[in-house]
Coordinates of C-alpha atoms in Angstrom, one line a residue:
M6 CA -146.0 17.9 258.8
T7 CA -147.2 18.1 255.2
K8 CA -144.3 16.6 253.2
T9 CA -141.4 14.3 254.0
S10 CA -138.7 13.2 251.5
M11 CA -136.6 10.2 252.4
R12 CA -133.1 9.9 250.9
M13 CA -133.2 7.6 247.9
G14 CA -130.6 5.9 245.9
G15 CA -130.3 6.5 242.2
R16 CA -130.0 9.5 239.9
S17 CA -131.7 8.1 238.3
G18 CA -123.3 13.9 205.6
G19 CA -121.5 17.3 205.4
L20 CA -119.5 16.6 208.5
Y21 CA -115.8 17.0 208.2
L22 CA -113.8 15.1 210.7
G23 CA -110.2 16.2 210.4
S24 CA -107.2 14.2 211.8
L25 CA -106.4 14.5 215.5
S26 CA -103.0 15.8 216.4
G27 CA -100.7 13.9 218.7
A28 CA -100.5 16.9 221.0
V29 CA -104.2 16.9 221.6
I30 CA -104.2 13.2 222.4
V31 CA -101.3 13.7 224.9
A32 CA -103.2 16.6 226.5
L33 CA -106.4 14.6 226.8
V34 CA -104.8 11.8 228.8
A35 CA -102.6 14.0 230.9
G36 CA -103.0 13.4 234.6
T37 CA -104.4 9.9 234.1
A38 CA -103.1 6.6 235.3
P39 CA -100.8 4.6 232.9
A40 CA -102.8 3.5 229.9
S41 CA -104.5 0.2 230.0
A42 CA -107.9 -1.2 229.0
Q43 CA -109.1 -1.2 232.6
S44 CA -108.1 2.4 233.4
R45 CA -109.6 3.6 230.1
A46 CA -112.9 1.8 231.0
E47 CA -112.9 3.5 234.4
T48 CA -112.2 7.0 233.1
L49 CA -114.9 9.3 231.6
R50 CA -113.5 11.8 229.1
Y51 CA -115.7 14.8 228.4
V52 CA -114.8 17.4 225.8
T53 CA -116.3 20.9 225.5
G54 CA -115.8 24.0 223.5
A55 CA -116.0 26.2 226.6
A56 CA -113.9 26.2 229.7
V57 CA -114.0 25.6 233.4
N58 CA -112.8 29.0 234.9
T59 CA -113.5 28.5 238.6
L60 CA -114.2 25.8 241.2
D61 CA -116.6 28.1 243.0
P62 CA -119.9 28.2 241.1
T63 CA -121.1 31.3 242.9
M64 CA -118.4 33.6 241.4
P65 CA -119.6 36.2 238.8
G66 CA -118.7 35.0 235.3
T67 CA -118.8 31.3 236.2
T68 CA -119.3 29.1 233.1
R69 CA -121.8 26.3 232.7
E70 CA -118.9 23.9 232.5
A71 CA -117.8 25.1 235.9
F72 CA -121.3 24.5 237.2
A73 CA -121.0 20.9 236.1
I74 CA -117.8 20.4 238.0
S75 CA -119.2 21.9 241.2
L76 CA -122.3 19.7 241.0
S77 CA -120.0 16.7 241.3
T78 CA -117.5 18.1 243.8
Y79 CA -120.1 19.7 246.3
D80 CA -123.3 18.4 247.7
R81 CA -126.4 20.4 248.6
L82 CA -129.0 19.7 251.2
V83 CA -131.4 18.4 248.5
T84 CA -131.3 17.4 244.8
F85 CA -133.8 17.0 242.0
G86 CA -135.3 13.7 241.1
R87 CA -135.7 12.8 237.5
K88 CA -138.6 11.9 235.1
K89 CA -139.1 10.7 231.6
L90 CA -139.6 13.3 228.8
G91 CA -140.4 11.1 225.8
D92 CA -137.7 8.4 225.8
N93 CA -135.2 10.5 227.7
W94 CA -134.5 11.2 231.4
V95 CA -134.7 14.9 232.5
F96 CA -134.6 16.5 235.9
D97 CA -137.9 16.9 237.8
L98 CA -138.6 20.3 239.4
D99 CA -141.5 18.8 241.3
S100 CA -139.5 15.9 242.8
V101 CA -136.9 17.1 245.4
R102 CA -135.2 14.5 247.5
G103 CA -132.5 14.5 250.1
E104 CA -128.8 14.7 249.3
L105 CA -126.9 15.7 252.4
A106 CA -130.3 15.6 254.1
E107 CA -131.6 12.1 254.6
R108 CA -135.0 13.6 254.9
Y109 CA -136.8 17.0 255.2
E110 CA -140.1 18.3 256.5
V111 CA -142.2 21.2 255.4
S112 CA -144.5 22.7 258.1
P113 CA -148.2 22.8 257.5
D114 CA -148.1 26.6 257.0
G115 CA -145.2 26.3 254.5
L116 CA -143.0 28.7 256.5
T117 CA -140.5 26.2 258.0
L118 CA -138.2 23.7 256.2
T119 CA -136.4 21.3 258.6
F120 CA -133.6 19.2 257.3
Y121 CA -132.2 16.1 259.0
L122 CA -128.6 15.5 257.9
R123 CA -127.1 12.1 257.2
K124 CA -124.9 11.2 260.2
D125 CA -122.4 9.4 257.9
A126 CA -121.9 12.4 255.7
K127 CA -118.2 13.5 255.4
F128 CA -116.2 16.1 253.5
Q129 CA -113.5 14.8 251.3
D130 CA -110.9 15.4 254.0
G131 CA -112.8 13.1 256.4
T132 CA -114.3 15.9 258.4
P133 CA -118.0 15.2 259.3
V134 CA -120.6 17.4 257.7
T135 CA -122.6 19.3 260.4
A136 CA -125.4 21.8 260.5
E137 CA -122.8 24.5 261.3
D138 CA -121.3 23.9 257.9
V139 CA -124.7 24.2 256.2
K140 CA -125.4 27.5 258.0
W141 CA -122.0 29.0 257.1
S142 CA -122.4 28.0 253.5
L143 CA -125.9 29.4 253.1
D144 CA -125.0 32.5 255.1
R145 CA -122.2 33.0 252.5
A146 CA -124.6 32.4 249.7
V147 CA -127.0 35.2 250.7
S148 CA -124.3 37.6 252.1
A149 CA -121.3 37.5 249.8
K150 CA -121.2 39.5 246.6
S151 CA -121.8 36.6 244.2
L152 CA -124.3 35.0 241.8
A153 CA -125.9 33.1 244.7
G154 CA -127.8 35.9 246.3
P155 CA -130.0 37.0 243.3
Q156 CA -130.9 33.4 242.6
L157 CA -131.8 32.4 246.2
L158 CA -133.8 35.6 246.4
T159 CA -136.2 34.0 243.9
G160 CA -137.1 31.6 246.7
S161 CA -137.4 34.2 249.5
L162 CA -134.0 33.1 250.8
T163 CA -132.3 36.5 251.6
S164 CA -130.9 36.6 255.1
P165 CA -128.7 34.6 257.5
D166 CA -131.4 35.2 260.1
Q167 CA -133.5 32.6 258.2
F168 CA -131.0 29.8 258.8
T169 CA -130.8 28.1 262.2
V170 CA -128.7 25.3 263.6
V171 CA -131.0 23.1 265.8
D172 CA -128.4 20.5 266.6
P173 CA -125.3 19.1 264.8
H174 CA -127.5 17.2 262.4
T175 CA -130.7 19.3 262.2
F176 CA -131.0 22.5 260.3
K177 CA -134.0 24.8 259.9
V178 CA -134.9 27.4 257.2
T179 CA -137.6 30.0 258.0
L180 CA -139.5 31.8 255.3
P181 CA -141.4 35.1 255.4
K182 CA -144.1 33.6 253.1
P183 CA -144.6 30.0 251.8
D184 CA -142.6 30.5 248.7
R185 CA -143.1 27.6 246.2
L186 CA -139.5 27.9 245.0
A187 CA -137.6 28.0 248.3
L188 CA -137.0 24.3 248.4
P189 CA -136.0 23.9 244.7
N190 CA -133.5 26.8 245.1
L191 CA -131.6 24.7 247.6
A192 CA -131.0 22.1 244.9
T193 CA -129.3 24.5 242.5
V194 CA -125.6 24.8 242.1
Y195 CA -125.4 27.9 244.3
A196 CA -126.6 26.2 247.5
I197 CA -123.4 24.2 247.9
V198 CA -122.4 23.0 251.3
I199 CA -118.7 23.9 252.0
N200 CA -116.3 22.6 254.6
S201 CA -116.5 25.7 256.7
K202 CA -113.5 24.9 258.8
A203 CA -111.2 24.6 255.7
A204 CA -112.7 27.7 254.1
K205 CA -112.5 29.9 257.2
A206 CA -108.8 29.0 257.6
H207 CA -108.2 31.0 254.3
A208 CA -110.6 33.9 255.0
T209 CA -109.3 37.4 255.7
P210 CA -110.9 40.6 257.0
E211 CA -111.1 41.8 253.3
D212 CA -112.4 38.4 252.1
P213 CA -114.5 36.9 255.0
W214 CA -116.0 34.3 252.7
A215 CA -112.7 33.0 251.3
Q216 CA -113.8 33.7 247.8
A217 CA -110.3 34.1 246.4
W218 CA -109.2 30.8 247.9
L219 CA -112.3 28.8 247.0
K220 CA -112.0 30.0 243.4
D221 CA -109.2 27.5 243.0
H222 CA -109.9 25.0 245.8
A223 CA -113.0 22.7 246.2
V224 CA -113.7 21.6 249.7
G225 CA -116.9 19.7 249.5
S226 CA -118.5 16.3 250.2
G227 CA -119.4 15.4 246.6
A228 CA -119.0 12.4 244.4
Y229 CA -115.6 13.6 243.1
S230 CA -112.7 15.6 244.4
V231 CA -110.5 17.8 242.2
D232 CA -107.2 16.2 241.3
V233 CA -106.0 18.6 238.6
F234 CA -107.3 22.1 237.9
K235 CA -105.9 24.1 234.9
P236 CA -108.3 27.0 234.4
G237 CA -109.5 27.2 230.9
E238 CA -107.8 24.0 229.9
Q239 CA -108.6 20.9 231.9
V240 CA -110.0 19.5 235.1
V241 CA -109.3 16.0 236.4
L242 CA -111.6 14.6 239.1
K243 CA -111.1 11.4 241.1
R244 CA -113.9 9.4 242.7
N245 CA -114.8 10.0 246.4
A246 CA -115.3 6.4 247.7
D247 CA -117.2 7.8 250.7
W248 CA -119.9 9.3 248.6
T249 CA -122.7 6.8 248.0
G250 CA -125.4 8.7 246.2
A251 CA -125.3 6.6 243.0
A252 CA -127.8 3.8 242.5
P253 CA -128.1 1.8 244.6
D254 CA -126.2 3.5 247.4
K255 CA -122.8 3.2 245.6
P256 CA -120.0 5.5 244.7
A257 CA -120.0 7.3 241.4
G258 CA -119.6 5.1 238.3
F259 CA -116.2 6.3 237.1
K260 CA -112.9 6.3 239.1
R261 CA -111.8 9.4 237.2
V262 CA -113.3 12.2 235.1
I263 CA -111.4 14.3 232.6
A264 CA -113.2 17.5 231.4
Q265 CA -111.2 19.2 228.7
T266 CA -111.6 22.3 226.6
I267 CA -111.3 21.6 222.8
P268 CA -112.3 24.8 221.0
D269 CA -112.7 23.3 217.5
P270 CA -116.1 21.5 217.1
A271 CA -114.8 19.2 214.3
T272 CA -112.0 18.0 216.6
R273 CA -114.5 17.3 219.4
A274 CA -116.6 15.3 217.0
N275 CA -113.5 13.4 215.9
L276 CA -112.4 12.6 219.4
V277 CA -115.7 11.1 220.4
E278 CA -116.2 9.2 217.1
K279 CA -112.7 7.7 217.4
G280 CA -113.3 6.7 221.1
D281 CA -110.6 9.1 222.5
A282 CA -113.4 10.9 224.3
D283 CA -116.6 9.5 225.7
I284 CA -119.2 12.3 225.6
V285 CA -119.8 15.8 224.1
I286 CA -122.9 18.0 224.3
D287 CA -122.0 21.1 222.3
L288 CA -121.6 20.0 218.7
Q289 CA -123.5 21.8 216.0
A290 CA -126.9 20.4 215.1
N291 CA -125.8 19.1 211.7
D292 CA -122.7 17.4 213.1
A293 CA -124.7 15.7 215.8
L294 CA -127.2 14.5 213.1
A295 CA -124.4 13.2 210.9
L296 CA -122.9 11.2 213.8
K297 CA -126.2 9.8 214.6
E298 CA -126.8 8.7 211.0
R299 CA -123.4 6.9 211.0
G300 CA -124.7 4.7 213.9
K301 CA -121.5 4.2 215.7
L302 CA -122.3 6.6 218.6
K303 CA -125.3 7.1 220.9
V304 CA -127.0 10.4 220.4
I305 CA -129.6 11.4 223.0
A306 CA -131.5 14.4 221.7
T307 CA -133.5 16.2 224.4
P308 CA -135.5 19.4 223.8
Q309 CA -134.3 21.9 226.4
F310 CA -137.6 22.1 228.2
N311 CA -136.4 24.8 230.6
A312 CA -134.9 27.0 227.8
L313 CA -136.1 28.6 224.7
T314 CA -135.1 30.7 221.7
L315 CA -137.2 33.8 221.2
I316 CA -137.6 36.9 219.0
S317 CA -138.0 40.0 221.1
F318 CA -139.4 43.4 220.5
N319 CA -138.4 46.5 222.5
T320 CA -141.8 47.6 223.6
K321 CA -140.5 51.1 224.6
L322 CA -139.1 51.9 221.1
P323 CA -141.4 52.9 218.2
P324 CA -142.9 51.3 216.3
F325 CA -142.7 48.3 218.5
D326 CA -144.5 50.2 221.3
K327 CA -147.7 49.4 219.3
V328 CA -149.1 45.9 219.9
E329 CA -150.5 45.7 216.3
V330 CA -146.9 46.1 214.9
R331 CA -145.7 43.3 217.2
Q332 CA -148.6 41.1 216.1
A333 CA -148.0 41.9 212.5
L334 CA -144.5 40.7 212.6
A335 CA -145.5 37.6 214.5
Y336 CA -147.7 36.7 211.5
A337 CA -145.0 37.5 209.0
L338 CA -142.2 35.1 210.2
P339 CA -141.4 32.0 208.1
Y340 CA -141.4 29.7 211.1
D341 CA -141.1 26.3 209.3
A342 CA -138.3 27.5 207.0
M343 CA -136.4 29.1 210.0
F344 CA -136.7 25.9 212.0
K345 CA -135.3 23.7 209.2
A346 CA -132.5 26.2 208.3
A347 CA -131.4 26.9 211.8
L348 CA -131.9 23.7 213.6
F349 CA -132.3 21.1 210.9
G350 CA -135.7 20.4 212.6
R351 CA -133.9 19.2 215.7
G352 CA -135.9 20.7 218.6
K353 CA -139.5 21.4 219.7
P354 CA -141.4 24.1 217.7
L355 CA -143.2 26.8 219.8
F356 CA -145.3 28.0 216.8
G357 CA -148.2 26.8 214.8
A358 CA -150.3 25.7 217.8
T359 CA -154.1 25.5 217.8
W360 CA -155.5 26.6 221.1
G361 CA -158.7 24.8 222.0
E362 CA -160.7 24.3 225.1
G363 CA -158.5 24.2 228.2
D364 CA -155.7 26.0 226.4
P365 CA -153.2 27.4 226.9
K366 CA -151.6 24.9 229.2
A367 CA -150.4 25.9 232.6
V368 CA -146.7 25.7 231.6
F369 CA -144.1 28.1 230.1
P370 CA -143.1 28.2 227.4
V371 CA -146.2 27.1 225.6
A372 CA -146.6 26.7 221.9
Q373 CA -148.2 29.9 220.4
P374 CA -151.1 30.0 217.9
V375 CA -149.1 31.9 215.3
T376 CA -148.1 30.9 211.8
L377 CA -147.1 32.6 208.6
D378 CA -150.0 34.7 207.3
L379 CA -148.8 37.7 205.3
Q380 CA -152.3 39.0 204.5
R381 CA -153.1 39.2 208.2
A382 CA -149.7 40.8 208.9
K383 CA -150.4 43.5 206.3
A384 CA -153.9 44.2 207.8
L385 CA -152.3 44.6 211.3
L386 CA -149.7 47.0 210.0
A387 CA -152.4 49.1 208.4
K388 CA -154.4 49.1 211.7
A389 CA -151.2 50.4 213.4
G390 CA -151.1 53.3 210.9
L391 CA -148.1 51.8 209.0
P392 CA -149.6 50.4 205.8
D393 CA -146.4 51.0 203.9
G394 CA -144.2 49.4 206.5
F395 CA -141.1 50.8 208.2
S396 CA -137.4 50.2 208.5
T397 CA -135.6 48.5 211.5
T398 CA -132.6 46.4 212.5
F399 CA -132.6 42.8 213.5
S400 CA -129.7 41.9 215.8
F401 CA -128.1 38.7 217.1
N402 CA -125.0 37.6 218.9
V403 CA -122.0 36.5 216.8
G404 CA -121.8 33.4 219.0
Q405 CA -125.2 32.4 217.8
A406 CA -124.3 32.8 214.1
A407 CA -124.7 29.1 213.2
T408 CA -128.4 29.2 214.0
A409 CA -129.2 33.0 213.9
E410 CA -127.6 33.8 210.6
P411 CA -129.9 31.7 208.4
M412 CA -132.8 32.6 210.6
A413 CA -132.1 36.3 210.1
A414 CA -131.8 36.0 206.3
L415 CA -135.2 34.4 206.1
I416 CA -136.8 37.0 208.4
R417 CA -135.5 39.8 206.3
E418 CA -136.8 38.2 203.1
S419 CA -140.2 37.5 204.6
L420 CA -140.7 40.9 206.2
E421 CA -139.8 42.7 203.0
K422 CA -143.1 41.2 201.6
I423 CA -145.1 43.4 204.0
G424 CA -143.0 46.5 203.5
V425 CA -140.7 46.1 206.5
K426 CA -137.1 46.7 205.6
V427 CA -134.6 44.9 207.9
E428 CA -130.9 45.6 208.3
I429 CA -129.2 42.6 210.0
Q430 CA -126.7 43.3 212.8
K431 CA -124.3 40.6 213.8
L432 CA -122.9 41.9 217.1
P433 CA -119.9 40.7 219.2
D434 CA -120.9 39.2 222.5
A435 CA -119.8 42.1 224.7
Q436 CA -121.5 44.7 222.4
M437 CA -124.7 42.6 222.2
S438 CA -124.8 42.2 226.0
T439 CA -124.3 45.9 226.5
Q440 CA -127.0 47.0 224.1
V441 CA -129.4 44.5 225.6
S442 CA -128.7 45.8 229.1
E443 CA -129.1 49.4 227.9
K444 CA -132.4 48.5 226.1
K445 CA -131.1 49.9 222.8
L446 CA -132.0 47.1 220.4
P447 CA -135.5 47.3 218.8
F448 CA -135.8 43.8 217.3
F449 CA -133.5 40.9 218.1
T450 CA -133.2 37.2 219.0
E451 CA -132.0 35.8 222.3
G452 CA -132.3 32.7 224.4
I453 CA -133.5 32.4 227.9
V454 CA -133.2 29.6 230.5
A455 CA -134.7 29.0 233.9
W456 CA -133.2 26.6 236.3
L457 CA -136.5 26.4 238.0
P458 CA -138.9 26.3 235.1
S459 CA -142.3 27.1 236.6
P460 CA -144.5 29.7 234.9
D461 CA -144.2 32.3 237.7
Y462 CA -140.4 32.0 237.7
F463 CA -140.2 32.7 233.9
Y464 CA -142.6 35.6 234.1
R465 CA -141.1 37.2 237.2
N466 CA -137.6 37.0 235.8
F467 CA -138.1 37.8 232.1
Y468 CA -141.3 39.9 231.9
T469 CA -141.3 42.2 234.9
G470 CA -139.2 45.1 236.3
N471 CA -136.5 47.3 234.8
Q472 CA -133.9 44.5 234.6
R473 CA -131.5 43.1 232.0
W474 CA -133.5 39.9 231.5
N475 CA -136.7 41.7 230.7
Y476 CA -135.6 41.9 227.1
S477 CA -138.9 43.4 225.8
S478 CA -139.0 46.0 228.6
I479 CA -142.7 45.1 229.1
D480 CA -144.3 46.7 232.1
D481 CA -147.8 45.4 232.3
P482 CA -149.8 45.7 235.6
E483 CA -151.7 42.5 234.9
I484 CA -148.6 40.4 234.3
N485 CA -146.9 42.0 237.3
E486 CA -149.8 41.2 239.6
L487 CA -150.4 37.6 238.3
A488 CA -146.7 36.7 238.5
A489 CA -146.4 38.0 242.1
K490 CA -149.5 36.3 243.2
A491 CA -148.6 32.9 241.6
R492 CA -145.3 32.9 243.4
F493 CA -146.9 32.3 246.8
E494 CA -150.0 30.3 245.6
R495 CA -150.2 26.9 247.4
D496 CA -153.4 25.7 245.8
P497 CA -152.3 23.8 242.6
A498 CA -155.6 24.4 240.8
K499 CA -155.5 28.2 241.5
Y500 CA -151.8 28.2 240.4
D501 CA -152.7 26.6 237.1
D502 CA -155.4 29.2 236.5
E503 CA -152.9 32.0 237.2
A504 CA -150.4 30.4 234.8
R505 CA -153.0 30.1 232.0
A506 CA -153.9 33.8 232.6
L507 CA -150.3 34.8 232.3
N508 CA -149.9 32.9 229.0
K509 CA -153.1 34.5 227.6
R510 CA -151.9 37.9 228.5
H511 CA -148.5 37.2 226.9
L512 CA -150.2 36.3 223.6
A513 CA -152.4 39.4 223.7
L514 CA -149.4 41.7 224.2
M515 CA -146.9 39.8 222.1
P516 CA -143.8 41.4 223.7
Q517 CA -141.8 38.4 222.4
I518 CA -142.3 35.4 220.1
P519 CA -141.2 32.1 221.6
I520 CA -140.0 30.2 218.5
W521 CA -138.5 26.9 219.6
Q522 CA -136.7 24.8 222.2
P523 CA -133.5 23.5 220.6
N524 CA -132.4 20.0 221.3
Q525 CA -129.5 19.3 223.6
D526 CA -127.7 16.6 221.6
A527 CA -125.6 14.5 224.0
V528 CA -123.3 12.4 221.7
M529 CA -121.6 9.6 223.5
A530 CA -120.0 6.2 223.3
Q531 CA -122.4 3.3 223.2
S532 CA -121.0 2.0 226.4
V533 CA -121.9 5.2 228.4
E534 CA -125.2 4.9 230.3
G535 CA -127.3 7.0 232.7
Y536 CA -127.3 10.4 230.9
T537 CA -129.9 12.8 232.4
Y538 CA -130.7 16.3 231.1
Q539 CA -130.1 18.6 234.0
F540 CA -131.3 22.1 234.9
H541 CA -127.9 23.7 234.2
R542 CA -127.8 22.1 230.7
Q543 CA -124.6 20.3 231.4
V544 CA -123.5 16.8 232.0
D545 CA -124.0 15.5 235.6
Y546 CA -121.0 13.2 235.9
R547 CA -122.6 11.4 238.9
D548 CA -125.3 10.0 236.7
L549 CA -123.0 8.3 234.2
S550 CA -121.5 4.8 234.2
R551 CA -120.0 2.4 231.6
K552 CA -121.7 -0.9 230.9

């Protein structure tokens, strides 16, 4: 056997703060024990502008906030370790350890993954977790009409025939090829292990996977069970004393977790500043900066290393079907001004790099060697046969207005200097999504995120095929071939060479311009410890405790 993972303990100014209404305070503490200093200390209160809309993370339309709930209520066979990124903890794609599995083994040919389940693992109703539950759950993931199938496909997990019960505590996965992302896929929120006996009791011939029932019922073995679920409003979780995955081999750090939707960002900021909430991660950048400057709260700013904001060209629509036009605009963008205006400089720039020997790095995204150079931009437009410029639209989602609106204004002003006239389109979410899907937008900004941020995963999902996420509609034989080859490459040195080649090809074609990775600002009480930036860009409640 080539690899064994033992189960390990540890997971490891301009701001207006309006008054908080009594109604909000009452709602926030609803479902909790009688107020006391002790119960307050043992309760984690999380506020968000979005909503938890289901308890089944595989359902279409599931919000990221719902993913966070499922990560704590269900276990998977394995989970990601963590690593330091600067001063902060982030998940580690290259470190996969046991969760329900006390250990796992990968065969020398990479085609068989064998998992040995913890014999003390129990669902929250006391039922033992068995390999039969694992098989039913993964069969469901690849068979039911849900979000799980397309994701697990990226790790060559496609059929129930690949999942075998060896004995009650041993489970085997067989792969058609040694896919480098098979194991990490089993750590994502879709690979949950469900109490199959409880779920099957609510299955019907029309709904053999009990999707209707599991939308409102969580039957897992995770760190927390669901006490109260009010879709779109509030979820209250209570600690599962039998779950001992926190460091070192202890239950989760809080007895209770309240996750509540508070649509107004100023109110969320007010709640956490006053101590009526413990943590928030979706404040606007300037609000997070103002709270940090006041010094009362802890602000952990982590560049979203598995996500990025980009500017995309539709390579099938003139004049963006010409590479010189795409390159011209890449040298006509006011990067520094956009970064300051949109993010207040809070994030990681992906522009202004200097590629030397050994570059580009074998990662994605990688900072691009582009900067504002209007003379070069004009020369490229002339080379494309458009010396006098052209007219186009630049679109963004209304939900991105706080960052995209100042960025768009600066883009229009700068491009006008090279003869490109830009009409700004601020589109409602549904309309933006439809036009992106139908490939109708010529020039726009979007964000992308990869739960499994390896270069081949990014390129396969965002730069190949006639699919929604291939925003630029690029269809390049070299990218297609390199991305497909890298997926199954087991030699690390060869994989890095293929990743570098992909990055060089991307720069040569310029189908999109990666511009930055925004910070995720986690604003929390000074007493809250253990925050880790996770792949789904949400709080992992299991990581947190109060000192």
